Short mmCIF file of C-alpha atoms in Angstrom, two decimals:
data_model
loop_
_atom_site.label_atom_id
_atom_site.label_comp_id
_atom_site.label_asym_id
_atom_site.label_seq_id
_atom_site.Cartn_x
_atom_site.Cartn_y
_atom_site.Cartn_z
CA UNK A 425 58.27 -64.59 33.88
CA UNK A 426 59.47 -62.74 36.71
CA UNK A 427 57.63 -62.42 39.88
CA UNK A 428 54.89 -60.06 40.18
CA UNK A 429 55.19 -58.29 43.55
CA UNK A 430 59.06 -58.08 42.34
CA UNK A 431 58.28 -56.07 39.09
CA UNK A 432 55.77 -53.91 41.04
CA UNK A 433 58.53 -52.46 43.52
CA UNK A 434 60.71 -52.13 41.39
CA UNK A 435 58.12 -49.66 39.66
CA UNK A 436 56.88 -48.40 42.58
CA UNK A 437 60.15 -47.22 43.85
CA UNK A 438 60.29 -45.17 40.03
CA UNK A 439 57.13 -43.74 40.53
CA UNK A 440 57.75 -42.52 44.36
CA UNK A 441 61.32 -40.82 42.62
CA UNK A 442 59.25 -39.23 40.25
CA UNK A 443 57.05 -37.63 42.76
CA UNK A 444 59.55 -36.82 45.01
CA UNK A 445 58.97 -39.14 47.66
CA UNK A 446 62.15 -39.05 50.11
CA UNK A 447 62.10 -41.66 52.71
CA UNK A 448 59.22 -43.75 51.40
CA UNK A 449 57.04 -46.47 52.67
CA UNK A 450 56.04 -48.43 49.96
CA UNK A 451 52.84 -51.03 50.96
CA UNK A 452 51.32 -53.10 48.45
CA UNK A 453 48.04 -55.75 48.42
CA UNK A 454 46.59 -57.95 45.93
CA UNK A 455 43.41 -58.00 44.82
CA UNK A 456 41.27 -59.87 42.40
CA UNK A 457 39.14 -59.01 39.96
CA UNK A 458 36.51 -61.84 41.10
CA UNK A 459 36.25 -63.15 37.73
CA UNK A 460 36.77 -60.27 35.40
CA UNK A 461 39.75 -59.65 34.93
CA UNK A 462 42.75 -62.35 33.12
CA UNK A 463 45.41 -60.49 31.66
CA UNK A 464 47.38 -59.03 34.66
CA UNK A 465 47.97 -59.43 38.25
CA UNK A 466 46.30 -56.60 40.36
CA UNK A 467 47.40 -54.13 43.17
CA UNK A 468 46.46 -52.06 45.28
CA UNK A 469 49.17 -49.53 46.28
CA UNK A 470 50.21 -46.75 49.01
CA UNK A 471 53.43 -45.00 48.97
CA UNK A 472 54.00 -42.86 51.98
CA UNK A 473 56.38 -40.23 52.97
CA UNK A 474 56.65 -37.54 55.67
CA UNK A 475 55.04 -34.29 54.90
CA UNK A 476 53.52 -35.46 51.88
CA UNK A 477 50.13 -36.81 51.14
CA UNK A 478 49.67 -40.61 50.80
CA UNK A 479 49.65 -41.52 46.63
CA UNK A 480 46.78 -44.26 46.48
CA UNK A 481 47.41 -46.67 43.10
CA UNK A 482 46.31 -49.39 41.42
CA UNK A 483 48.56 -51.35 39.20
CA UNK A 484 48.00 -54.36 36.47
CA UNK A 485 51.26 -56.48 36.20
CA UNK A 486 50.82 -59.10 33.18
CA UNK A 487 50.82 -62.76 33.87
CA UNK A 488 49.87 -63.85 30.05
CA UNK A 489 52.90 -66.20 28.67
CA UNK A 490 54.14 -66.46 25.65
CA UNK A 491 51.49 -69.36 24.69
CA UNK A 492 48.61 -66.97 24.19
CA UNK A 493 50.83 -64.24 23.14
CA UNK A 494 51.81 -65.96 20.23
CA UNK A 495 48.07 -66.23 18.50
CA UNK A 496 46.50 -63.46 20.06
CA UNK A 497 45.70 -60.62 17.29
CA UNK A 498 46.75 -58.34 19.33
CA UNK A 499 49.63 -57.04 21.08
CA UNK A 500 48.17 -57.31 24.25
CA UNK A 501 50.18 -54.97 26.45
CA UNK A 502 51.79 -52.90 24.09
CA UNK A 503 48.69 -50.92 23.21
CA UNK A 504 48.22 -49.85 26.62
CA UNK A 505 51.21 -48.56 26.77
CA UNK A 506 50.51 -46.91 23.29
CA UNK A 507 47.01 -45.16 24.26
CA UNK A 508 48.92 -43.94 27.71
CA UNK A 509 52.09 -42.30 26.09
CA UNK A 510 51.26 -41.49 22.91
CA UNK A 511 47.56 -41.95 22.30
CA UNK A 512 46.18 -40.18 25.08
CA UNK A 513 48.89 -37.21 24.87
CA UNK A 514 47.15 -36.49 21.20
CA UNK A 515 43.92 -36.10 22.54
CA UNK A 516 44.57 -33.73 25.14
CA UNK A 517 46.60 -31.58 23.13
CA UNK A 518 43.82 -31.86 20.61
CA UNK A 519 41.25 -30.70 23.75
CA UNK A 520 43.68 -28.37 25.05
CA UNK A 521 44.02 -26.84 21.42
CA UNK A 522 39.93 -26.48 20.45
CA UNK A 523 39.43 -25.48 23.97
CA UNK A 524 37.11 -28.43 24.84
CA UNK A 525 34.70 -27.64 28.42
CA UNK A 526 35.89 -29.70 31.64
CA UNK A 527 32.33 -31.30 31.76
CA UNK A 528 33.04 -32.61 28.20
CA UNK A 529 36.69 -34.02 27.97
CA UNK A 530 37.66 -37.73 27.84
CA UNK A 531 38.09 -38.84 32.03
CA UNK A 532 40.84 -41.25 32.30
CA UNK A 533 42.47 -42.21 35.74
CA UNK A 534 45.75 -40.57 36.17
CA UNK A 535 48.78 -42.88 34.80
CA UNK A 536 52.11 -42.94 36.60
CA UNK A 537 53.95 -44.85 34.37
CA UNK A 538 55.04 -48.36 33.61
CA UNK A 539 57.13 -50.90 31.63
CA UNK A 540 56.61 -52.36 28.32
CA UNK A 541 59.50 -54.20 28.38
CA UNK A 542 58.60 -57.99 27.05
CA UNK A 543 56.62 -60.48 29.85
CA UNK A 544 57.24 -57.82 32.36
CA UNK A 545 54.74 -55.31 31.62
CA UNK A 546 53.38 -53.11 34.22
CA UNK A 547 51.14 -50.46 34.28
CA UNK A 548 50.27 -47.88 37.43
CA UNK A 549 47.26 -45.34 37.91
CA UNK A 550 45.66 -43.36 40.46
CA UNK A 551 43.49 -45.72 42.84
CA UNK A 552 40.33 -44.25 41.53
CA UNK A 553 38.69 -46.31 44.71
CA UNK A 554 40.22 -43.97 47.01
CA UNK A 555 37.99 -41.52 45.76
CA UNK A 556 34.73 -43.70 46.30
CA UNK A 557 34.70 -44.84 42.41
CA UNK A 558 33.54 -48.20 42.36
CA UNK A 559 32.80 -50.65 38.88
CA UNK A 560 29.37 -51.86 37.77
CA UNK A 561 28.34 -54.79 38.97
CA UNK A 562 28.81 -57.55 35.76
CA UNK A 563 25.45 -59.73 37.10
CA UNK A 564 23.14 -57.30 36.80
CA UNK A 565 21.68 -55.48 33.50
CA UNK A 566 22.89 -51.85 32.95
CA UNK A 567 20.41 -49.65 33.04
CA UNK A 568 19.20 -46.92 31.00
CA UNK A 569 20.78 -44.05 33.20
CA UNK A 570 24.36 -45.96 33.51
CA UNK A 571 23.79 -46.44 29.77
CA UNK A 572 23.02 -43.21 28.08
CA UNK A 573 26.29 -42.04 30.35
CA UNK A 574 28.81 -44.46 28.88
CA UNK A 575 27.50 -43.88 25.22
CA UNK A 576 28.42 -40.55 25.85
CA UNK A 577 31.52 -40.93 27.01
CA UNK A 578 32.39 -43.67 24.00
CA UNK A 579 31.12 -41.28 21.76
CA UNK A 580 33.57 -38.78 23.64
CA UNK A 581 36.57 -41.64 22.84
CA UNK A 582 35.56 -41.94 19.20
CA UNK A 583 35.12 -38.31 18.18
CA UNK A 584 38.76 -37.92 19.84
CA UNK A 585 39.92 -40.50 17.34
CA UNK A 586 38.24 -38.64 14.50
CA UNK A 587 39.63 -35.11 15.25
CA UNK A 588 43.03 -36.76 15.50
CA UNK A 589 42.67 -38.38 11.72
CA UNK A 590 41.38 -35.18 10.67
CA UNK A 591 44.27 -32.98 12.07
CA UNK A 592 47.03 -35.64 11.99
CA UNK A 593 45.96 -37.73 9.23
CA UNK A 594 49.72 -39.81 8.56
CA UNK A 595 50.28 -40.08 12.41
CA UNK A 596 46.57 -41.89 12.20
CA UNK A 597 47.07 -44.09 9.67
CA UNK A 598 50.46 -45.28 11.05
CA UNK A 599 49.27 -46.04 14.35
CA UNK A 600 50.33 -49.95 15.17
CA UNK A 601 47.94 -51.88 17.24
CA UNK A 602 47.48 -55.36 15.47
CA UNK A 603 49.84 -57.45 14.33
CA UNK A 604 50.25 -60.44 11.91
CA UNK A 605 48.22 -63.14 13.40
CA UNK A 606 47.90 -67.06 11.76
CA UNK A 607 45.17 -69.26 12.83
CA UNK A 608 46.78 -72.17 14.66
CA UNK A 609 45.18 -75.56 15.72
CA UNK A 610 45.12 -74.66 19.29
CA UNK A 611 43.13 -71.35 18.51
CA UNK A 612 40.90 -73.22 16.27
CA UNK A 613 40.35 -75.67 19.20
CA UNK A 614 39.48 -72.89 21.86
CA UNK A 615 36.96 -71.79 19.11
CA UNK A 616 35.45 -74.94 18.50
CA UNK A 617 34.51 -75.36 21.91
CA UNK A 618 33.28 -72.25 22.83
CA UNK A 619 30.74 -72.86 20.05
CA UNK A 620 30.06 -76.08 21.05
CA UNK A 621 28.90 -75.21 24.30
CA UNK A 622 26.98 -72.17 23.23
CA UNK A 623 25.24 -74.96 21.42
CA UNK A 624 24.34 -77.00 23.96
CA UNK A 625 22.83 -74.30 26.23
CA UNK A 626 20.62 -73.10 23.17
CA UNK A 627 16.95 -74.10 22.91
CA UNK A 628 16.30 -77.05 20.77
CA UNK A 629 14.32 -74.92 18.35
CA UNK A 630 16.64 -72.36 17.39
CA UNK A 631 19.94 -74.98 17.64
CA UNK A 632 19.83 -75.85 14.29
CA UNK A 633 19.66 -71.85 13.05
CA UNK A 634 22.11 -70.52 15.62
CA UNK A 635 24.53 -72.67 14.64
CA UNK A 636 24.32 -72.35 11.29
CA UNK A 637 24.56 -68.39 11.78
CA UNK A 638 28.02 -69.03 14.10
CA UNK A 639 29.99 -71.62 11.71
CA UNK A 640 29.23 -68.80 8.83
CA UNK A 641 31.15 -66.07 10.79
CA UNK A 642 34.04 -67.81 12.08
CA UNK A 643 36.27 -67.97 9.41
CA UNK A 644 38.64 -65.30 10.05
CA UNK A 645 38.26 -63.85 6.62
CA UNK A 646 34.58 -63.41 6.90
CA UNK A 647 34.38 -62.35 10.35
CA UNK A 648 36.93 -59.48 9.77
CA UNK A 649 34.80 -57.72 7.95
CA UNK A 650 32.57 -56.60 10.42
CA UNK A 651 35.26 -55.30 11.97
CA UNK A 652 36.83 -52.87 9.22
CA UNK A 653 35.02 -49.58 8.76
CA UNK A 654 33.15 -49.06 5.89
CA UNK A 655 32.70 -45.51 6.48
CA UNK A 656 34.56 -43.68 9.21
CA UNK A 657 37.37 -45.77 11.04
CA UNK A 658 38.15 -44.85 15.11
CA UNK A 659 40.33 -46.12 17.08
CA UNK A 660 38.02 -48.33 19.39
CA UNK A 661 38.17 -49.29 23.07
CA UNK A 662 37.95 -53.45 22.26
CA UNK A 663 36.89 -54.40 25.83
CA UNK A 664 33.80 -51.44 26.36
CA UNK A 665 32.04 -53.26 28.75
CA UNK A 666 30.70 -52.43 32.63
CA UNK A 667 33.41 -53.82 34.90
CA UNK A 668 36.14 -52.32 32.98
CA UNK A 669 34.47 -48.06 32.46
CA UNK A 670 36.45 -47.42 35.57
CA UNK A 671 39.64 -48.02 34.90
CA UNK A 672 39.65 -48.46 31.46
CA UNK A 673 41.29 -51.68 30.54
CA UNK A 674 42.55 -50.26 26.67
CA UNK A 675 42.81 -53.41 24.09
CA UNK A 676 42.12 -50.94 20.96
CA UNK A 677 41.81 -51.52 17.70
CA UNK A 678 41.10 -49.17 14.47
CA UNK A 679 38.13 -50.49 12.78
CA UNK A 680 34.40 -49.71 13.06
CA UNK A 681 32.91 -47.69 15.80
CA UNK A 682 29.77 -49.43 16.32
CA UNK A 683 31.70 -52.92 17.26
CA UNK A 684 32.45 -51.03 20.65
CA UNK A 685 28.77 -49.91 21.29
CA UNK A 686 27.39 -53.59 20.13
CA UNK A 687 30.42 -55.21 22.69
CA UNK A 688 28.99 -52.78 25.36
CA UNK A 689 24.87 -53.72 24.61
CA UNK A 690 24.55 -57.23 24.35
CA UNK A 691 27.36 -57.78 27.06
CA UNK A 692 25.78 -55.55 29.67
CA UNK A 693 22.24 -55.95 29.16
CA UNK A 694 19.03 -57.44 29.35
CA UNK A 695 16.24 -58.70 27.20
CA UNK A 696 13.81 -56.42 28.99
CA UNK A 697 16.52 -53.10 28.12
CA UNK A 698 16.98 -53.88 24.95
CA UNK A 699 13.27 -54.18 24.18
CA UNK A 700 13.06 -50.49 25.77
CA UNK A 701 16.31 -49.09 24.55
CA UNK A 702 18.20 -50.97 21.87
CA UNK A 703 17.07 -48.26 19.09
CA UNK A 704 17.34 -45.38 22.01
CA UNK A 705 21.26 -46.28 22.51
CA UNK A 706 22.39 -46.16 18.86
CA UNK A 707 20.40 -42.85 18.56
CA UNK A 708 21.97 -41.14 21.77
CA UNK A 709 25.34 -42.53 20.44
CA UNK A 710 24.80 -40.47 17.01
CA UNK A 711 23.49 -37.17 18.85
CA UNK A 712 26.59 -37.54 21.49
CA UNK A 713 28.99 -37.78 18.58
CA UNK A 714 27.54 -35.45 16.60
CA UNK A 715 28.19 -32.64 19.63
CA UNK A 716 31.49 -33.98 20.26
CA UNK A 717 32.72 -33.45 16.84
CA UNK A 718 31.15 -30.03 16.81
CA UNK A 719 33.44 -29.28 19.73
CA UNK A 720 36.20 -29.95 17.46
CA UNK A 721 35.02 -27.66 14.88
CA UNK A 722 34.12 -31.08 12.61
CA UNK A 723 30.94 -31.22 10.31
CA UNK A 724 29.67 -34.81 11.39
CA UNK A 725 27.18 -34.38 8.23
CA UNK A 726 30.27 -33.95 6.04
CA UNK A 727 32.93 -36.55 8.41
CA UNK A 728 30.36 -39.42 9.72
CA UNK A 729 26.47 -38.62 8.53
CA UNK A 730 23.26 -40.26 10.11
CA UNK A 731 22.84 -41.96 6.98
CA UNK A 732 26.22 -43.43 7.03
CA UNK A 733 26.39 -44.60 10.93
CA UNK A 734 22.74 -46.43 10.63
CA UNK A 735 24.29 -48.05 7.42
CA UNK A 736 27.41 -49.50 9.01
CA UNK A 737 25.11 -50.75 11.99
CA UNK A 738 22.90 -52.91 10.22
CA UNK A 739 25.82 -54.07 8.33
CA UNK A 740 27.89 -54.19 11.63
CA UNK A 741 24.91 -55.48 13.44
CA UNK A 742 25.24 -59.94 13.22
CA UNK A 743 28.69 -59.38 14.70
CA UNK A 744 27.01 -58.33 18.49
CA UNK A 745 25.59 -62.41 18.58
CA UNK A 746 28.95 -63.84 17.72
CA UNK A 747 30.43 -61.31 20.52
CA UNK A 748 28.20 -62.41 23.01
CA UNK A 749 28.81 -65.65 22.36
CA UNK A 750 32.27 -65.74 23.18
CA UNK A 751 32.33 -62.39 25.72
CA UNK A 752 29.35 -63.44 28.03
CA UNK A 753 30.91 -66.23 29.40
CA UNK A 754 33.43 -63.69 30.86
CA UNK A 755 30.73 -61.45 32.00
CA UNK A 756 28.84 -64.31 33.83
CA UNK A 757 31.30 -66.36 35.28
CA UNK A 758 31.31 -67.15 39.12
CA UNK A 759 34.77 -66.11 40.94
CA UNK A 760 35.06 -69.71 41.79
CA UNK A 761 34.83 -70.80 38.42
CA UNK A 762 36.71 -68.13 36.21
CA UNK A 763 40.19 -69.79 35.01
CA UNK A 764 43.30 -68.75 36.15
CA UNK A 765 46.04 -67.64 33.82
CA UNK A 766 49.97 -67.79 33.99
CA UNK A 767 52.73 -68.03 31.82
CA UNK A 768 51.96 -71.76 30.94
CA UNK A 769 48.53 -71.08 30.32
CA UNK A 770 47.51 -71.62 26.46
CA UNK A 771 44.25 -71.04 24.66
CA UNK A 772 43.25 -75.06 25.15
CA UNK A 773 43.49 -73.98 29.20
CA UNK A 774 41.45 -71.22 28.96
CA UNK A 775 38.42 -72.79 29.37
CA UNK A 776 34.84 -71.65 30.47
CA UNK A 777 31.91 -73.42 30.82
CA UNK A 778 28.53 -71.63 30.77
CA UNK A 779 26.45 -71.30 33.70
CA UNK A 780 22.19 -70.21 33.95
CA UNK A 781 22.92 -66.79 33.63
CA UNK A 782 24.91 -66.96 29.86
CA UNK A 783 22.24 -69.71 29.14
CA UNK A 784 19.48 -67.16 29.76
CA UNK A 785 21.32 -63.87 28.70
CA UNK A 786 22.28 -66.01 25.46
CA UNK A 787 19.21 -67.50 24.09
CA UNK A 788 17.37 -64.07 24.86
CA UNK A 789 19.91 -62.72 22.48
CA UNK A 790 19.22 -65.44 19.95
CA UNK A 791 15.92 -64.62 20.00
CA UNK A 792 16.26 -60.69 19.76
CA UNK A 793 18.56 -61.90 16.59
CA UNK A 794 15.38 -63.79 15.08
CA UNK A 795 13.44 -61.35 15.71
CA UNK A 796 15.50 -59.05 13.71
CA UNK A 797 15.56 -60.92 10.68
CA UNK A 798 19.56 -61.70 11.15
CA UNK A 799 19.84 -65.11 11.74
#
């Protein structure tokens, strides 16, 4: 893989053509993530030229070899390069076209442009920091204020997705995002031992119940369909969680809208929110898409009813356990202790190990999960 800073120039010096930059400065600094980020290397950028205003970006160069690339399900940078030139086009034009309010449009930062050309994939935006945007922090519950907003605007992201199946049906259904994926022992192994810790940070007295519950879903064939739509299929976000609403890290995936809102719940919150809000989200959710739709000109009765969104989310609903599971650890992990990826990494590397915060964030969830009647 080539080096990082070297790809990012290289782009830079595109992007500062593209603007019009003459006699450019280009200055560049890394920055990390502090635990939350594992797919790219990340930038800060300035490019400066006389009589023109400095251009503040951020940029995401990928550092995953070809050892997790080859069992991922996913094509891990192409669909960001997907939703930003193709995707993302659609739904403007589709806003543009029904004449969608300001106040009421999908916000995404401004994209540059990039490279999608194979283990040297680069991707630059506006510095959204330069204008005082900052991310959630990952420690702390969301609460209900931060919440109710970012239903909204996922309910924003999946009525987009509907209006474009509706008005370019064949263009939908041909979108690309997974591809063929076979289990492999190494992927199996990474599995194994994420549930085995899980395990041993459970309480003794629901062990037993919680494992049985985990072993049931993990076989791909079962576990994928929770993921299909029974209903009404969107293209999801894959990754709607806290620390990434700001820039939007895209993974995407068509399947079942209420994967993303389950991803963002139990990954971002609380026992004590959940006992106040769990029912509150999945209703603001509904009314959010509902008037999003309507801004389309769509009948959600007729397209996505309340009868048939409260049916895929208590079918969709075990899947939000098994998600924590495996996401939290990301969520909780101390900067000193988050793994660091690079082209040798492989899925046996990647390893995680939980700390207090997944063991209490995890066994509350276990016990919401009990006390739903689901495992």
């Amino acid at each position: 893989m080539a080096n990082s800073e070297e790809i990012l120039n290289s782009c830079l010096k595109k992007v500062a053509n593209d603007q019009n930059y003459e006699n450019y400065e280009i200055t560049i600094k890394a920055i990390s993530s502090g635990g939350a980020n594992y797919t790219s290397a990340l930038y800060l950028a300035t490019i400066q030229a006389p009589g023109k205003e400095d251009l503040k970006l951020f940029a995401k160069v990928a550092v995953v070899g070809e050892k997790i690339r080859a069992v991922s399900p996913y094509k891990l940078y192409e669909t960001e390069n997907l939703f930003y030139n193709y995707i993302l086009k659609k739904y403007k034009e589709l806003e543009e076209k029904n004449n969608i309010p300001a106040e009421y449009r999908f916000v995404t930062p401004k994209y540059y442009g990039g490279s999608d050309e194979y283990l040297k994939e680069i991707y630059v935006f506006e510095d959204l920091t330069a204008k005082g945007f900052t991310t959630y922090d990952r420690f702390k519950s969301i609460d209900w204020e931060y919440a109710s907003k970012s239903l909204e605007n996922l309910a924003r992201f999946h009525a987009l997705s509907i209006a474009f199946s509706q008005n370019e049906p064949e263009e939908f259904v041909n979108i690309d995002i997974a591809k063929d994926h076979r289990d492999s022992e190494e992927t199996a192994d990474f599995v194994k031992n994420v549930i085995s810790n899980a395990l041993k940070v459970t309480r003794e007295e629901n062990r037993d119940r919680f494992a049985k519950f985990l072993h049931g879903l993990v076989d791909y064939k079962e576990l994928k369909k929770f993921y299909c739509s029974y209903k009404r299929p969107v293209i999801g976000h894959g990754d709607y969680r806290p620390s990434n609403l700001m820039h939007r890290k895209i993974m995407l995936q068509v399947g079942n809208p209420i994967v993303d809102i389950l991803y963002f719940i139990f990954n971002g919150s609380d026992k004590k929110f959940r006992d106040q809000h769990l029912k509150q989200s999945f209703d603001h959710y509904y009314e959010e898409l509902s008037k999003a739709l309507k801004r389309f000109h769509l009948d959600p009765e007729q397209l996505y009813s309340r009868e048939d969104f409260d049916f895929e989310v208590e079918q969709v609903l075990p899947v939000g356990l098994l998600l924590a599971t495996y996401c939290l650890l990301i969520v909780t992990v101390e900067s000193d202790d988050a793994p660091q990826l690079s082209q040798d990494t492989g899925m046996r590397d990647f390893v995680v190990n939980p700390n207090t915060l997944y063991t209490e964030r995890l066994n509350d969830i276990v016990d919401d999960y009990i006390k739903m009647g689901i495992i």
